[in-house]
Amino acid sequence: MSVSTYFDTMDYGPAPESDKDARAWLASHEASFGHFIAGRFTQPGGQLEDLDPASGKRLAHLTQGSAADVDAAVNAAQAALAGWQALGGHGRARHLYALARTVQRHARLLAVLETMDNGKPLRESRDVDVPLVARHFYHYAGWAQLQESEFPDHVPVGVVGQIVPWNFPLLMLAWKIAPALALGNTVVLKPAEDTSLTALLFAELAQQAGLPAGVLNIVTGDGSTGAAIVAHPGIQKIAFTGSTEVGRLIRAQTAGSGKSLTLELGGKSPFIVFDDADIDAAIEGVIDAIWFNQGQVCCAGSRLLVQEGIHDLFIARLKKRMEKLKVGAPLDKCSDMGALISPVQLERVRRLVEQGVREGAQCHQVALDVPPGGCFYPPTLLTGVHPAATVATEEIFGPVLVAMSFRTPDEAVQLANNSRYGLAASVWSETIGLALGVAPQLKAGVVWINSTNQFDAAVGFGGVRESGYGREGGREGCYEYLKPRHRLNRAQRNAVSATPAGARKDSPLQGGLVDRTAKLYIGGKQVRPDGEVSMACHAASGERLEDVGLGSRKDIRNAVAAAVKAGGWSSATAHRRAQGLYYIAENLSARADEFARRIALTTGVSAEAARAEVDAAIKRLFSYGAWADKYDGAVHQPPLRGVALAMPEAIGVVGVVCPEEQPLLSFISLVAPLIAMGNRVVAVPSQQAALVATDLYQVLDTSDLPGGVINIVTGKSAELLTVLAEHDEVDALWVRGPAEFSATAERLSVGNLKRCFVDHGEVTDWHDAAQAEGSEYLRQATHVKNIWIPYGE
Ligand code: NAD
């Protein structure tokens, strides 16, 4: 017999991992758990059952967290906050380091319990999840150590509420709590109701490792417990990982509350194979992309796009490789795939596959030989799928791959981006130029080149579009748990004195200015408002000045369309964008006196103050001209042979609603960072001092900025904000003004899950560069795409 015959005929014997220690730990709690609050377990309530998905048998009883339980946990977290912060960065670094060591000491127990609770193969919980958990605590121990030197202008947000799903229970816990704790926050975390055991074990181990009571609190329960965390007024930030549907609910529920929010949601990530790819490597990539964790991975490469010339060959080889996947008992060390999480999920996957077939796909499945009673589903490939089919657009969240073909790189990009999600993408080509050319065009937070499912604590992870916002990992992840220090000490709003209506005198010509008809500024042209209507502008003294266009829903739509069309600005070189900003500054400075007069007239400030505002605006434009080609990314060195490029990218079209105060400076402070970073803007200027913005039209006209990059629609701020917030082609909102503006922006942003940068009615001193300029604005004007590039053989 030849060696290859042995390979073909040998079968795997069972190699089960012992569950003895995990069962002993469950028994030590009589398989019944309360919450973990203030360093100890509460009395078990026993309302929920935690099942083993591979057998359907009960592992433990859990407690359904009530609003009172959440309250107790928040109180414990609040009580622990001052002490935890007083430890300083180094003190917390020591604790995080101890947590990392604890995870490593109990790695086997944690991996076995995770596999029992979740159904994932032990090979994955042991070799991927748990080591990555330890790595997160080590990495963030480092950020705690460096906090005082690296984030001197930031403070922790406070008590953080965190909600995680069932697909990576312990890993998601680590992604959430490691940065939160490292940077001086305390935590109330709710694990998913199907998989709470490793969170409870972790809390117990953390307490044994000396973590102070109340710093980490675990409340178990279903969605209603999650909702109670979201609603609790003592929580300053919500970090959520889960479905887009629940993410939307949370956005709506927290709108206007002042809570900061990060959402890590679903995905339908493309896996693009060009005809010059290393086919064997790409096939192994597909196996990992969609059958890792039974496909229950938010960033699973669930849409296979193969270039036409190799499509049939690729699919044939993939089917052959699928036959070798071993689906079986999760604790068996030879299993490649275990069980899905629950009968409900199993049924959902079945239903979607049936629908796919009904809609015309051909279905290829691997025959199963699995233990009885478990939620097993075979590796499944659907070919001949139409890009608009349900299975090509809906997240299935199971071991189901849908395949399509494409002809050219442009078509690949179009197909890849044809999704409401934008979490991850995988690009396979041996031509580095092609791969690196395609990566920036993909709407995704992470791109893996010739690789897939790479994760590391040093490299940010997170999505765009309906995959959510915020990043976990690395320096980006730190900022999610910090807030600028100046927010603590806001100066009084320099109130723009509201002029009583009765005091207004109608006088068409004021201040020695020649009458002008102020229109709107859309697509680089001055246009009349759609309804041909205008509103009167008044001087601070009450005198009637000129009219300005009263923008409507239709005008905002036209402005957004112009901004969408100006997409070339996002790919213009940083040098080109810098030139645009300097040029605006130059033209503004040539007309500084005129602007100063206008500001003094409309806001009532002194001539000196008005002049100071113009000078500050010019300076700010120079700052962002400077930043345009200097706010660049980083090269991370995760533990692999290769690098990950963290590249800030423009968000797209951003709606800006400016505050009333300091109308020129606040306008420039909001618009300049956005366009410096390659965004296009639809701005609603100060309502009272709209004339200051309309004077800018001529400055912009002579400034060499492509039409549509900056659009200005004057009118009633509150009404125009609503239109911007509801518009699906607006990708983000920057809103300043009364607190209800922030609430409206957040509440109405749920349609396409716009990222909102709002002030909740707090005051910004626009003259103070520390609060009105710099890295916070640049960070909010971009999202970071992480492009992983492994190298070597
Ligand atoms: P889910 O949204 O139903 O549940 C996630 C968590 O939210 C659970 O703990 C649940 O109890 C809780 N929850 C449910 N309703 C709630 C409410 N109204 N208020 C507050 N909390 C509530 O999602 P799921 O089905 O458990 O998880 C699968 C989803 O998670 C998939 O869509 C997947 O793509 C996504 N996911 C995303 C990432 C990521 O990083 N982007 C990672 C893992 C999973």
Coordinates of C-alpha atoms and ligand atoms in Angstrom, one line a residue, residues 163-168 172 175-176 190-194 221-228 230 240-247 249-250 253 263-267 296-299 345 395 397 421 423 461-463 467 472, ligand 1:
I163 CA -24.4 43.4 25.6
V164 CA -23.0 40.5 23.6
P165 CA -24.3 37.7 21.4
W166 CA -23.9 34.0 21.6
N167 CA -21.5 33.2 18.7
F168 CA -18.2 34.1 20.5
M172 CA -16.9 39.1 22.8
W175 CA -13.3 42.5 23.3
K176 CA -15.8 44.5 25.4
K190 CA -25.1 40.9 29.8
P191 CA -24.1 37.7 28.0
A192 CA -26.5 36.1 25.5
E193 CA -29.2 34.0 27.2
D194 CA -28.0 30.9 25.3
G221 CA -31.2 37.3 31.0
D222 CA -32.8 37.8 27.6
G223 CA -33.5 40.8 25.5
S224 CA -35.6 42.5 28.2
T225 CA -32.6 42.5 30.5
G226 CA -30.6 44.0 27.7
A227 CA -33.3 46.7 27.2
A228 CA -33.1 47.5 31.0
V230 CA -29.8 50.3 27.7
F240 CA -23.5 46.3 21.7
T241 CA -22.7 43.4 19.5
G242 CA -25.6 41.6 17.9
S243 CA -28.2 41.8 15.1
T244 CA -28.8 44.9 13.1
E245 CA -32.4 44.8 14.1
V246 CA -31.7 45.1 17.8
G247 CA -28.9 47.6 17.1
L249 CA -33.8 49.5 18.6
I250 CA -30.9 50.5 20.8
Q253 CA -33.9 54.0 22.6
L263 CA -22.7 49.0 17.4
E264 CA -21.1 45.9 16.0
L265 CA -23.8 44.4 13.9
G266 CA -24.5 41.9 11.2
G267 CA -22.8 41.4 7.8
Q296 CA -22.2 31.9 12.8
V297 CA -19.7 34.7 12.4
C298 CA -20.7 38.3 11.8
C299 CA -17.9 38.8 9.3
Q345 CA -31.4 29.1 14.5
E395 CA -27.5 37.4 6.6
F397 CA -25.7 33.3 10.1
Y421 CA -24.0 45.8 5.3
L423 CA -18.4 44.6 7.9
F461 CA -12.5 45.7 14.0
G462 CA -16.0 47.0 13.1
G463 CA -18.2 47.9 10.2
S467 CA -23.0 46.7 10.1
E472 CA -13.0 47.3 18.8
Ligands
NAD1 P1 -29.4 39.6 19.0 O1 -29.3 41.0 18.5 O2 -30.7 39.0 19.0 O3 -28.8 39.4 20.5 C1 -27.6 40.0 20.9 C2 -27.7 40.3 22.3 O4 -28.6 41.4 22.5 C3 -28.2 39.2 23.2 O5 -27.4 39.3 24.4 C4 -29.6 39.5 23.5 O6 -30.1 39.1 24.7 C5 -29.6 41.0 23.5 N1 -30.9 41.7 23.1 C6 -31.9 41.2 22.4 N2 -32.9 42.1 22.3 C7 -32.5 43.2 23.0 C8 -33.0 44.5 23.2 N3 -34.2 44.9 22.8 N4 -32.3 45.4 23.9 C9 -31.1 45.1 24.4 N5 -30.5 43.9 24.2 C10 -31.2 43.0 23.5 O7 -28.4 38.8 18.1 P2 -28.1 37.3 18.1 O8 -29.0 36.6 17.3 O9 -27.9 36.8 19.5 O10 -26.6 37.3 17.5 C11 -26.4 37.2 16.2 C12 -26.1 38.6 15.5 O11 -25.0 39.2 16.0 C13 -25.8 38.4 14.0 O12 -26.6 39.3 13.3 C14 -24.4 38.8 13.9 O13 -23.9 39.2 12.7 C15 -24.2 39.7 15.0 N6 -22.8 39.8 15.5 C16 -22.0 40.8 15.2 C17 -20.7 40.9 15.5 C18 -19.8 42.1 15.2 O14 -18.8 42.3 15.8 N7 -20.2 42.9 14.3 C19 -20.1 39.9 16.3 C20 -20.9 38.8 16.6 C21 -22.2 38.8 16.2

